[in-house]
Short mmCIF file of C-alpha atoms in Angstrom, two decimals:
data_model
loop_
_atom_site.label_atom_id
_atom_site.label_comp_id
_atom_site.label_asym_id
_atom_site.label_seq_id
_atom_site.Cartn_x
_atom_site.Cartn_y
_atom_site.Cartn_z
CA UNK S 1 41.67 -41.47 19.81
CA UNK S 2 44.44 -39.47 20.43
CA UNK S 3 45.47 -39.06 24.53
CA UNK S 4 44.38 -35.88 25.85
CA UNK S 5 41.56 -35.18 22.78
CA UNK S 6 38.10 -36.72 23.90
CA UNK S 7 36.53 -35.24 20.87
CA UNK S 8 37.93 -35.54 16.98
CA UNK S 9 37.50 -32.04 14.02
CA UNK S 10 37.30 -32.53 10.55
CA UNK S 11 38.91 -29.52 9.51
CA UNK S 12 38.05 -28.19 5.87
CA UNK S 13 40.54 -25.65 3.96
CA UNK S 14 38.76 -22.57 2.67
CA UNK S 15 39.66 -19.51 0.42
CA UNK S 16 40.15 -16.14 2.15
CA UNK S 17 41.28 -13.21 0.16
CA UNK S 18 45.30 -12.70 1.46
CA UNK S 19 45.37 -17.34 1.53
CA UNK S 20 43.83 -20.49 2.88
CA UNK S 21 42.16 -20.90 6.46
CA UNK S 22 41.05 -24.00 8.29
CA UNK S 23 37.46 -23.57 10.31
CA UNK S 24 37.00 -26.74 12.76
CA UNK S 25 34.60 -28.61 13.28
CA UNK S 26 32.54 -29.11 10.14
CA UNK S 27 30.51 -31.74 11.29
CA UNK S 28 33.09 -34.91 12.89
CA UNK S 29 31.64 -33.65 17.04
CA UNK S 30 28.09 -31.87 16.48
CA UNK S 31 27.99 -31.47 21.08
CA UNK S 32 31.64 -29.67 22.41
CA UNK S 33 32.32 -28.36 25.06
CA UNK S 34 34.60 -25.76 25.23
CA UNK S 35 37.96 -28.09 25.86
CA UNK S 36 36.59 -29.08 23.49
CA UNK S 37 36.67 -25.77 21.24
CA UNK S 38 40.40 -25.26 23.13
CA UNK S 39 41.90 -29.01 21.96
CA UNK S 40 40.40 -28.16 18.33
CA UNK S 41 42.21 -25.01 17.95
CA UNK S 42 45.16 -26.63 19.67
CA UNK S 43 44.60 -28.77 16.05
CA UNK S 44 44.33 -26.61 13.78
CA UNK S 45 47.32 -24.12 14.71
CA UNK S 46 49.52 -28.03 13.81
CA UNK S 47 47.75 -28.09 10.97
CA UNK S 48 48.33 -24.78 9.33
CA UNK S 49 51.72 -24.95 10.07
CA UNK S 50 51.66 -28.29 8.74
CA UNK S 51 49.49 -28.71 5.94
CA UNK S 52 49.96 -24.58 4.82
CA UNK S 53 52.71 -24.09 5.88
CA UNK S 54 51.54 -21.26 8.57
CA UNK S 55 54.10 -19.78 11.47
CA UNK S 56 52.05 -18.51 13.47
CA UNK S 57 48.81 -19.02 12.79
CA UNK S 58 46.14 -17.11 13.96
CA UNK S 59 43.29 -18.25 15.63
CA UNK S 60 40.34 -17.11 16.14
CA UNK S 61 36.72 -18.49 17.90
CA UNK S 62 33.51 -18.84 15.74
CA UNK S 63 30.58 -16.02 16.89
CA UNK S 64 27.60 -14.07 17.16
CA UNK S 65 30.32 -11.09 17.93
CA UNK S 66 33.87 -9.75 18.01
CA UNK S 67 32.92 -9.32 22.44
CA UNK S 68 34.41 -11.98 23.97
CA UNK S 69 31.20 -11.13 26.43
CA UNK S 70 29.32 -12.22 23.10
CA UNK S 71 27.69 -15.74 22.66
CA UNK S 72 26.65 -19.04 24.58
CA UNK S 73 27.59 -21.12 27.14
CA UNK S 74 30.12 -22.33 24.81
CA UNK S 75 31.94 -19.97 23.35
CA UNK S 76 32.19 -17.36 26.29
CA UNK S 77 33.55 -20.41 28.35
CA UNK S 78 35.57 -21.28 24.82
CA UNK S 79 37.04 -18.12 25.08
CA UNK S 80 38.09 -17.75 27.92
CA UNK S 81 40.24 -21.53 27.06
CA UNK S 82 41.99 -20.14 24.44
CA UNK S 83 43.06 -17.20 26.24
CA UNK S 84 45.23 -18.56 28.61
CA UNK S 85 46.87 -21.43 26.75
CA UNK S 86 49.86 -21.36 24.32
CA UNK S 87 48.18 -20.10 20.93
CA UNK S 88 47.80 -17.09 18.81
CA UNK S 89 44.84 -16.65 20.32
CA UNK S 90 42.91 -13.12 17.68
CA UNK S 91 39.79 -12.97 19.81
CA UNK S 92 36.72 -14.02 18.12
CA UNK S 93 35.20 -14.20 14.50
CA UNK S 94 31.63 -13.05 13.67
CA UNK S 95 30.48 -15.55 10.78
CA UNK S 96 30.73 -12.31 7.80
CA UNK S 97 34.63 -11.83 8.42
CA UNK S 98 35.46 -16.17 7.67
CA UNK S 99 36.59 -15.08 4.49
CA UNK S 100 38.66 -11.72 4.85
CA UNK S 101 41.73 -14.01 6.15
CA UNK S 102 41.63 -12.29 10.01
CA UNK S 103 42.04 -16.02 11.53
CA UNK S 104 43.59 -18.82 9.67
CA UNK S 105 41.57 -20.72 11.93
CA UNK S 106 38.50 -20.33 12.66
CA UNK S 107 36.61 -22.73 15.93
CA UNK S 108 33.72 -24.32 15.80
CA UNK S 109 32.30 -26.95 17.74
CA UNK S 110 30.26 -29.02 14.07
CA UNK S 111 26.65 -28.22 14.12
CA UNK S 112 28.33 -24.59 13.97
CA UNK S 113 30.86 -25.40 11.27
CA UNK S 114 29.25 -28.32 9.13
CA UNK S 115 25.57 -24.94 8.71
CA UNK S 116 28.75 -22.81 7.91
CA UNK S 117 29.61 -25.02 5.22
CA UNK S 118 27.32 -26.30 3.23
CA UNK S 119 25.61 -22.39 3.31
CA UNK S 120 29.23 -21.02 1.02
CA UNK S 121 28.90 -24.24 -1.13
CA UNK S 122 25.60 -23.68 -1.92
CA UNK S 123 26.21 -20.03 -2.43
CA UNK S 124 29.13 -20.53 -4.49
CA UNK S 125 27.09 -22.65 -6.26
CA UNK S 126 24.30 -19.89 -7.71
CA UNK S 127 26.87 -17.48 -7.16
CA UNK S 128 28.79 -19.43 -10.59
CA UNK S 129 25.59 -20.26 -12.11
CA UNK S 130 23.79 -17.02 -12.51
CA UNK S 131 27.63 -15.75 -13.44
CA UNK S 132 27.65 -18.39 -16.50
CA UNK S 133 24.17 -17.26 -17.35
CA UNK S 134 24.80 -13.23 -17.37
CA UNK S 135 28.40 -13.78 -19.50
CA UNK S 136 26.63 -15.97 -22.27
CA UNK S 137 23.45 -14.05 -21.97
CA UNK S 138 24.91 -11.45 -25.25
CA UNK S 139 27.00 -10.88 -28.19
CA UNK S 140 28.97 -8.36 -25.84
CA UNK S 141 28.88 -10.28 -22.42
CA UNK S 142 30.34 -13.74 -24.82
CA UNK S 143 33.12 -11.79 -25.74
CA UNK S 144 33.48 -10.14 -22.41
CA UNK S 145 34.04 -13.82 -21.09
CA UNK S 146 37.01 -14.99 -23.78
CA UNK S 147 38.41 -12.04 -22.88
CA UNK S 148 37.64 -12.87 -18.67
CA UNK S 149 38.40 -16.03 -19.54
CA UNK S 150 41.72 -16.81 -16.87
CA UNK S 151 40.76 -14.69 -14.16
CA UNK S 152 38.12 -16.53 -13.91
CA UNK S 153 39.56 -19.61 -14.35
CA UNK S 154 42.18 -18.23 -11.26
CA UNK S 155 38.54 -17.85 -9.52
CA UNK S 156 37.46 -21.12 -9.80
CA UNK S 157 41.29 -22.68 -8.54
CA UNK S 158 40.92 -20.55 -6.03
CA UNK S 159 37.69 -21.94 -3.88
CA UNK S 160 37.99 -25.84 -6.32
CA UNK S 161 38.22 -27.84 -2.94
CA UNK S 162 39.59 -30.82 -5.24
CA UNK S 163 43.52 -28.41 -4.83
CA UNK S 164 43.16 -29.11 -0.81
CA UNK S 165 41.75 -32.85 -1.32
CA UNK S 166 40.41 -33.57 1.09
CA UNK S 167 39.24 -32.92 4.86
CA UNK S 168 42.28 -33.87 8.09
CA UNK S 169 39.83 -36.06 10.59
CA UNK S 170 42.85 -34.25 13.46
CA UNK S 171 41.95 -36.32 17.37
CA UNK S 172 42.36 -40.07 15.86
CA UNK S 173 45.64 -42.44 16.49
CA UNK S 174 46.44 -42.05 12.43
CA UNK S 175 46.69 -39.98 9.64
CA UNK S 176 42.92 -39.82 8.44
CA UNK S 177 41.59 -37.66 6.04
CA UNK S 178 38.22 -37.38 4.45
CA UNK S 179 37.41 -36.84 1.42
CA UNK S 180 34.40 -35.72 -1.22
CA UNK S 181 31.71 -39.05 -2.58
CA UNK S 182 32.55 -37.10 -5.73
CA UNK S 183 35.98 -36.30 -5.50
CA UNK S 184 38.36 -36.00 -8.52
CA UNK S 185 41.58 -37.67 -9.64
CA UNK S 186 43.19 -34.84 -8.93
CA UNK S 187 41.29 -34.22 -5.38
CA UNK S 188 42.15 -38.29 -4.15
CA UNK S 189 45.94 -37.03 -5.27
CA UNK S 190 46.06 -34.59 -3.55
CA UNK S 191 44.75 -36.47 -0.89
CA UNK S 192 48.09 -38.82 -0.59
CA UNK S 193 50.26 -35.69 -0.53
CA UNK S 194 49.12 -34.41 1.89
CA UNK S 195 48.43 -37.45 4.49
CA UNK S 196 52.59 -37.80 3.27
CA UNK S 197 53.06 -34.20 4.41
CA UNK S 198 51.25 -34.53 8.13
CA UNK S 199 52.88 -38.55 8.48
CA UNK S 200 56.96 -37.22 7.23
CA UNK S 201 56.29 -33.76 9.53
CA UNK S 202 55.22 -36.20 12.17
CA UNK S 203 52.67 -34.24 12.52
CA UNK S 204 50.65 -37.23 15.34
CA UNK S 205 53.79 -36.60 17.56
CA UNK S 206 53.46 -32.57 17.70
CA UNK S 207 49.34 -32.74 18.39
CA UNK S 208 50.18 -35.05 21.02
CA UNK S 209 52.51 -33.08 22.34
CA UNK S 210 50.64 -29.90 22.11
CA UNK S 211 47.77 -30.47 23.06
CA UNK S 212 49.26 -31.55 26.46
CA UNK S 213 50.92 -28.05 26.97
CA UNK S 214 47.29 -26.76 26.33
CA UNK S 215 45.81 -29.17 28.85
CA UNK S 216 48.23 -27.36 31.01
CA UNK S 217 46.96 -24.03 30.86
CA UNK S 218 42.88 -25.25 31.00
CA UNK S 219 44.07 -26.69 34.57
CA UNK S 220 46.24 -23.05 34.81
CA UNK S 221 42.24 -21.07 34.72
CA UNK S 222 40.74 -23.83 36.83
CA UNK S 223 37.90 -26.28 35.75
CA UNK S 224 35.48 -25.27 33.89
CA UNK S 225 33.16 -28.37 33.52
CA UNK S 226 33.18 -32.34 34.37
CA UNK S 227 35.99 -33.63 32.65
CA UNK S 228 35.24 -35.45 29.44
CA UNK S 229 33.87 -39.84 30.66
CA UNK S 230 32.61 -38.36 33.32
CA UNK S 231 28.47 -38.21 33.94
CA UNK S 232 26.91 -36.10 31.69
CA UNK S 233 25.23 -32.94 32.60
CA UNK S 234 21.63 -32.19 32.36
CA UNK S 235 20.30 -31.58 29.19
CA UNK S 236 24.01 -33.03 28.17
CA UNK S 237 24.77 -35.80 25.47
CA UNK S 238 27.30 -37.06 24.38
CA UNK S 239 27.96 -35.74 20.47
CA UNK S 240 27.16 -37.77 17.15
CA UNK S 241 28.47 -37.83 13.59
CA UNK S 242 27.57 -35.39 10.71
CA UNK S 243 25.04 -36.82 8.31
CA UNK S 244 28.12 -37.70 5.69
CA UNK S 245 31.58 -35.68 5.22
CA UNK S 246 31.64 -32.29 3.18
CA UNK S 247 32.74 -30.78 1.02
CA UNK S 248 36.51 -29.47 2.42
#
């Protein structure tokens, strides 16, 4: 792990109405503490700048309401840390706004992120299937599908994971891109291109600098809980890995 990073985060690139965004963690660390979400936000912000070209990424915290008092103990304390951190924090974001473009980096624990990602994948597959059924149901619809083929192709590209290659595993001491088990040649090519871009822009060094700055801001907020490496709090246990790499 990088110095100052306690947990890795798997970062998936997702489509929105405006431009691609980053959802993390999506399965690397299924149980998290507030400072882990702060670290995820910092690493995701660097990824947004290096990988997506977003100069000042907006960070959103996935929760059940926009008010900072909404959510559970984890999200409320994480909100406090993110608000004080040197980030462009936009506040809480509800699940229904994940794809709206209101945030460029959406932060959550790995369990929540993996569930959200898998639901989205399933929904896309169902919508595509239903659309194909309807467009082939009658002669008129088949003619209509020919007229809209270009638009449908553009839509497919916007939701195609292979356009981004894979999901970076952030927080480890090296550039690591996790590909889907069904990755095509195009996805592998784009994953290699992403890894090169990370290395060329000194991604690891930039993460370490910003993690150090965020740690200073978190310390100024006061301790939120026992530091990593100390005895676990009652009822808590170390996080594990998600079951298989999700599709980015």
